[in-house]
Amino acid sequence: MPSSSASRTYRTHGVVLRTYKLGEADRIIVLLTRDHGQVRAVAKGVRRTSSRFGSRLEPFMAVDLLLAHGRNLDIVTQAETRGSHGYGIASDYGRYTAATAIAETAERLTDISEAGSAQYALVAGAFSALSRDLHPAELILDSYLLRALATAGWAPSFTDCARCGAPGPHSAFSAPLGGAVCPACRPPGSASPSAAAMELLAALLTGDWATADSSGNGARRESAGLVAAYLQWHLERSVPSLKHVERV
């Protein structure tokens, strides 16, 4: 017995991570949705000037969606704007490169059709903050990366020893061991970040924006390098778009 139309379609909230051209007028839209994790869907005719979707399915936009299940890719049948983040992001190179790195990381951290409401909330919040220029773009990016890794099960420690739990603060950092490490646990070659950098990392992880916004350029450079190393270790590969991010 054929399934009903209700079972063939579903509604969800999503953010657009990226798009690909398909044929002469269509696009494949890579979405991170609140209820269905990562979804890849076709938006038919979206590249035509007469498209009913307009610019609602551009990267970084937040949308309400009605999708239909397809054989290989789902199909976008309706899209309504929830947050026009793309405009504020695309108008500034620093915000754009940070958003691109966020989108690439989110795509790698999430799986097709796996519920990902926590990861969705982090990405949607980061795009919104970038579009409104609430904080320096580099700090929004690094805060997102730390929180996304923590949500994925790789929460770093920036105070107590990540290996033995010895109370901190400690002056060494090891990505393989999970963050700050005490002198007894410190492996050879560990980084020795400044106290200011470790304080900034902790602030970015917990959302202490007063501390983060008042941080110095040196601490920001140090913390960015540690975040990138921690991300690469756990993803087991680099995020190429990070090299284009503007840093102070």
Short mmCIF file of C-alpha atoms in Angstrom, two decimals:
data_model
loop_
_atom_site.label_atom_id
_atom_site.label_comp_id
_atom_site.label_asym_id
_atom_site.label_seq_id
_atom_site.Cartn_x
_atom_site.Cartn_y
_atom_site.Cartn_z
CA MET A 1 0.00 0.00 0.00
CA PRO A 2 1.58 3.36 -0.99
CA SER A 3 2.59 5.69 1.78
CA SER A 4 0.60 8.85 2.41
CA SER A 5 1.86 12.27 1.33
CA ALA A 6 2.28 13.16 5.00
CA SER A 7 4.83 10.39 5.44
CA ARG A 8 6.72 11.48 2.34
CA THR A 9 7.23 15.04 3.59
CA TYR A 10 8.57 16.52 6.80
CA ARG A 11 9.10 19.95 8.34
CA THR A 12 12.18 21.12 10.19
CA HIS A 13 14.35 24.14 10.98
CA GLY A 14 17.77 24.25 9.36
CA VAL A 15 20.84 26.32 8.54
CA VAL A 16 22.48 26.20 5.13
CA LEU A 17 26.07 24.99 5.34
CA ARG A 18 26.90 25.07 1.64
CA THR A 19 25.52 24.55 -1.85
CA TYR A 20 26.51 22.82 -5.09
CA LYS A 21 25.32 23.47 -8.62
CA LEU A 22 23.25 20.69 -10.18
CA GLY A 23 22.36 20.77 -13.83
CA GLU A 24 21.39 24.09 -15.38
CA ALA A 25 19.09 25.52 -12.73
CA ASP A 26 19.14 23.35 -9.60
CA ARG A 27 21.34 23.23 -6.52
CA ILE A 28 22.18 20.63 -3.91
CA ILE A 29 21.76 22.25 -0.50
CA VAL A 30 23.71 20.89 2.48
CA LEU A 31 21.68 21.65 5.61
CA LEU A 32 22.15 21.10 9.30
CA THR A 33 18.67 20.62 10.71
CA ARG A 34 17.31 20.69 14.23
CA ASP A 35 15.47 17.38 14.03
CA HIS A 36 17.16 15.33 11.30
CA GLY A 37 20.85 16.15 11.55
CA GLN A 38 22.63 16.77 8.29
CA VAL A 39 20.38 16.71 5.22
CA ARG A 40 21.33 16.99 1.57
CA ALA A 41 18.45 18.10 -0.61
CA VAL A 42 17.77 19.40 -4.11
CA ALA A 43 16.29 22.86 -4.60
CA LYS A 44 14.81 22.75 -8.07
CA GLY A 45 15.07 25.86 -10.22
CA VAL A 46 16.74 27.85 -7.43
CA ARG A 47 19.32 29.36 -9.80
CA ARG A 48 16.66 30.93 -12.00
CA THR A 49 15.84 34.59 -11.36
CA SER A 50 12.18 33.62 -11.11
CA SER A 51 12.81 31.02 -8.39
CA ARG A 52 10.25 31.05 -5.60
CA PHE A 53 13.06 30.38 -3.13
CA GLY A 54 14.86 33.65 -3.89
CA SER A 55 18.01 33.92 -1.76
CA ARG A 56 16.60 31.93 1.16
CA LEU A 57 18.79 28.91 0.42
CA GLU A 58 22.14 30.68 0.32
CA PRO A 59 24.93 29.67 2.75
CA PHE A 60 24.52 30.68 6.41
CA MET A 61 20.77 31.38 6.14
CA ALA A 62 18.42 29.98 8.80
CA VAL A 63 15.19 28.60 7.32
CA ASP A 64 11.94 26.80 8.04
CA LEU A 65 11.73 23.93 5.58
CA LEU A 66 9.27 21.51 4.10
CA LEU A 67 11.14 18.65 2.46
CA ALA A 68 10.04 15.57 0.56
CA HIS A 69 11.89 12.28 0.86
CA GLY A 70 13.61 11.32 -2.37
CA ARG A 71 15.37 8.20 -3.57
CA ASN A 72 18.89 9.60 -3.20
CA LEU A 73 18.41 13.22 -2.16
CA ASP A 74 15.47 14.89 -0.47
CA ILE A 75 13.69 17.73 -2.25
CA VAL A 76 13.06 21.21 -0.86
CA THR A 77 9.42 22.06 -1.48
CA GLN A 78 9.08 25.11 0.80
CA ALA A 79 11.57 27.42 2.51
CA GLU A 80 10.83 30.42 4.71
CA THR A 81 13.51 32.64 6.22
CA ARG A 82 14.05 32.48 9.98
CA GLY A 83 17.32 34.42 10.06
CA SER A 84 18.90 36.37 7.20
CA HIS A 85 22.41 35.76 8.50
CA GLY A 86 23.94 35.46 5.05
CA TYR A 87 23.70 39.17 4.29
CA GLY A 88 25.58 40.39 7.36
CA ILE A 89 28.18 37.64 7.02
CA ALA A 90 28.89 37.99 3.30
CA SER A 91 29.41 41.75 3.60
CA ASP A 92 32.60 41.33 5.65
CA TYR A 93 35.58 39.15 4.73
CA GLY A 94 36.48 38.31 8.33
CA ARG A 95 32.95 37.22 9.19
CA TYR A 96 32.64 35.31 5.91
CA THR A 97 35.81 33.27 6.39
CA ALA A 98 34.88 32.48 10.00
CA ALA A 99 31.41 31.35 8.93
CA THR A 100 32.89 29.17 6.18
CA ALA A 101 35.15 27.45 8.73
CA ILE A 102 32.17 26.93 11.05
CA ALA A 103 30.11 25.42 8.21
CA GLU A 104 32.92 23.09 7.15
CA THR A 105 33.49 21.90 10.71
CA ALA A 106 29.76 21.37 11.29
CA GLU A 107 29.51 19.29 8.14
CA ARG A 108 32.34 17.05 9.35
CA LEU A 109 31.03 16.73 12.91
CA THR A 110 27.48 15.74 11.95
CA ASP A 111 26.10 12.70 10.19
CA ILE A 112 23.38 12.26 7.62
CA SER A 113 19.94 11.81 9.23
CA GLU A 114 21.33 11.69 12.78
CA ALA A 115 19.52 13.90 15.30
CA GLY A 116 21.72 16.89 16.02
CA SER A 117 19.73 19.54 17.86
CA ALA A 118 22.70 20.58 20.03
CA GLN A 119 25.05 20.98 17.05
CA TYR A 120 22.30 22.78 15.13
CA ALA A 121 21.82 25.26 17.99
CA LEU A 122 25.56 25.97 18.13
CA VAL A 123 25.84 26.66 14.40
CA ALA A 124 22.67 28.76 14.27
CA GLY A 125 23.87 30.79 17.26
CA ALA A 126 27.32 31.32 15.75
CA PHE A 127 25.91 32.47 12.39
CA SER A 128 23.54 34.84 14.17
CA ALA A 129 26.35 36.32 16.29
CA LEU A 130 28.58 36.75 13.24
CA SER A 131 25.86 38.44 11.19
CA ARG A 132 25.19 40.93 13.99
CA ASP A 133 28.90 41.48 14.68
CA LEU A 134 28.36 40.81 18.39
CA HIS A 135 32.01 39.88 19.02
CA PRO A 136 35.23 39.65 16.98
CA ALA A 137 34.70 37.02 14.28
CA GLU A 138 37.82 35.05 15.27
CA LEU A 139 36.53 34.69 18.84
CA ILE A 140 33.06 33.57 17.72
CA LEU A 141 34.73 30.96 15.52
CA ASP A 142 37.03 29.61 18.23
CA SER A 143 34.20 29.56 20.77
CA TYR A 144 32.06 27.60 18.32
CA LEU A 145 34.86 25.11 17.61
CA LEU A 146 35.47 24.41 21.30
CA ARG A 147 31.77 24.05 22.09
CA ALA A 148 31.12 21.87 19.05
CA LEU A 149 33.95 19.52 20.01
CA ALA A 150 32.66 19.41 23.59
CA THR A 151 29.16 18.57 22.33
CA ALA A 152 30.65 15.80 20.19
CA GLY A 153 32.20 14.26 23.32
CA TRP A 154 35.66 15.85 23.27
CA ALA A 155 35.34 18.52 25.96
CA PRO A 156 38.78 20.04 26.65
CA SER A 157 40.10 21.04 30.08
CA PHE A 158 41.87 24.37 30.48
CA THR A 159 42.37 24.34 34.24
CA ASP A 160 42.70 20.91 35.89
CA CYS A 161 44.91 18.22 34.36
CA ALA A 162 43.00 16.48 31.58
CA ARG A 163 44.77 13.18 32.32
CA CYS A 164 44.89 12.81 36.09
CA GLY A 165 42.60 15.61 37.28
CA ALA A 166 45.26 17.38 39.35
CA PRO A 167 43.94 20.85 40.24
CA GLY A 168 45.22 23.64 38.02
CA PRO A 169 45.89 25.96 36.48
CA HIS A 170 48.70 24.23 34.60
CA SER A 171 51.18 25.65 32.12
CA ALA A 172 51.22 22.90 29.50
CA PHE A 173 48.72 21.87 26.82
CA SER A 174 48.41 18.53 25.01
CA ALA A 175 45.72 18.04 22.37
CA PRO A 176 45.99 14.20 22.46
CA LEU A 177 45.50 14.15 26.25
CA GLY A 178 42.57 16.59 26.22
CA GLY A 179 43.94 20.02 27.11
CA ALA A 180 45.82 21.28 30.17
CA VAL A 181 48.27 18.80 31.70
CA CYS A 182 50.22 18.85 34.94
CA PRO A 183 54.04 18.48 35.08
CA ALA A 184 53.76 14.76 35.91
CA CYS A 185 51.51 14.00 32.93
CA ARG A 186 53.05 16.41 30.45
CA PRO A 187 54.32 14.53 27.36
CA PRO A 188 57.42 15.71 25.50
CA GLY A 189 56.72 18.42 22.97
CA SER A 190 53.64 19.80 24.73
CA ALA A 191 52.80 23.44 24.12
CA SER A 192 53.47 25.96 26.89
CA PRO A 193 50.78 28.61 26.44
CA SER A 194 50.61 31.75 28.52
CA ALA A 195 48.20 32.02 31.42
CA ALA A 196 46.30 34.66 29.41
CA ALA A 197 45.79 32.24 26.52
CA MET A 198 44.50 29.50 28.82
CA GLU A 199 42.17 31.98 30.49
CA LEU A 200 40.84 33.01 27.07
CA LEU A 201 40.29 29.39 26.02
CA ALA A 202 38.31 28.70 29.17
CA ALA A 203 36.23 31.84 28.57
CA LEU A 204 35.48 30.84 24.98
CA LEU A 205 34.37 27.38 26.07
CA THR A 206 32.06 28.67 28.80
CA GLY A 207 30.75 31.75 26.99
CA ASP A 208 32.40 34.31 29.26
CA TRP A 209 32.34 37.06 26.65
CA ALA A 210 33.43 39.83 28.99
CA THR A 211 36.74 38.05 29.47
CA ALA A 212 37.02 37.00 25.82
CA ASP A 213 36.33 40.45 24.37
CA SER A 214 38.89 42.08 26.66
CA SER A 215 41.67 39.63 25.73
CA GLY A 216 44.87 40.81 24.08
CA ASN A 217 46.06 40.04 20.57
CA GLY A 218 48.86 37.78 21.80
CA ALA A 219 46.46 35.61 23.80
CA ARG A 220 44.12 35.40 20.81
CA ARG A 221 46.90 34.23 18.51
CA GLU A 222 48.05 31.59 21.00
CA SER A 223 44.57 30.32 21.70
CA ALA A 224 43.72 30.12 17.98
CA GLY A 225 46.69 27.84 17.38
CA LEU A 226 45.70 25.57 20.26
CA VAL A 227 42.08 25.40 19.10
CA ALA A 228 43.21 24.47 15.58
CA ALA A 229 45.53 21.76 16.94
CA TYR A 230 42.79 20.36 19.17
CA LEU A 231 40.30 20.34 16.30
CA GLN A 232 42.70 18.66 13.89
CA TRP A 233 43.60 15.97 16.43
CA HIS A 234 40.00 14.96 17.04
CA LEU A 235 38.80 15.25 13.44
CA GLU A 236 41.96 13.39 12.35
CA ARG A 237 42.37 15.87 9.51
CA SER A 238 42.63 19.61 9.02
CA VAL A 239 39.84 22.03 8.18
CA PRO A 240 41.20 23.76 5.04
CA SER A 241 39.03 26.88 5.37
CA LEU A 242 40.69 27.73 8.70
CA LYS A 243 43.79 28.93 6.86
CA HIS A 244 41.74 31.73 5.25
CA VAL A 245 40.38 33.09 8.54
CA GLU A 246 41.51 36.62 9.35
CA ARG A 247 43.47 36.73 12.60
CA VAL A 248 44.60 39.78 14.53
#
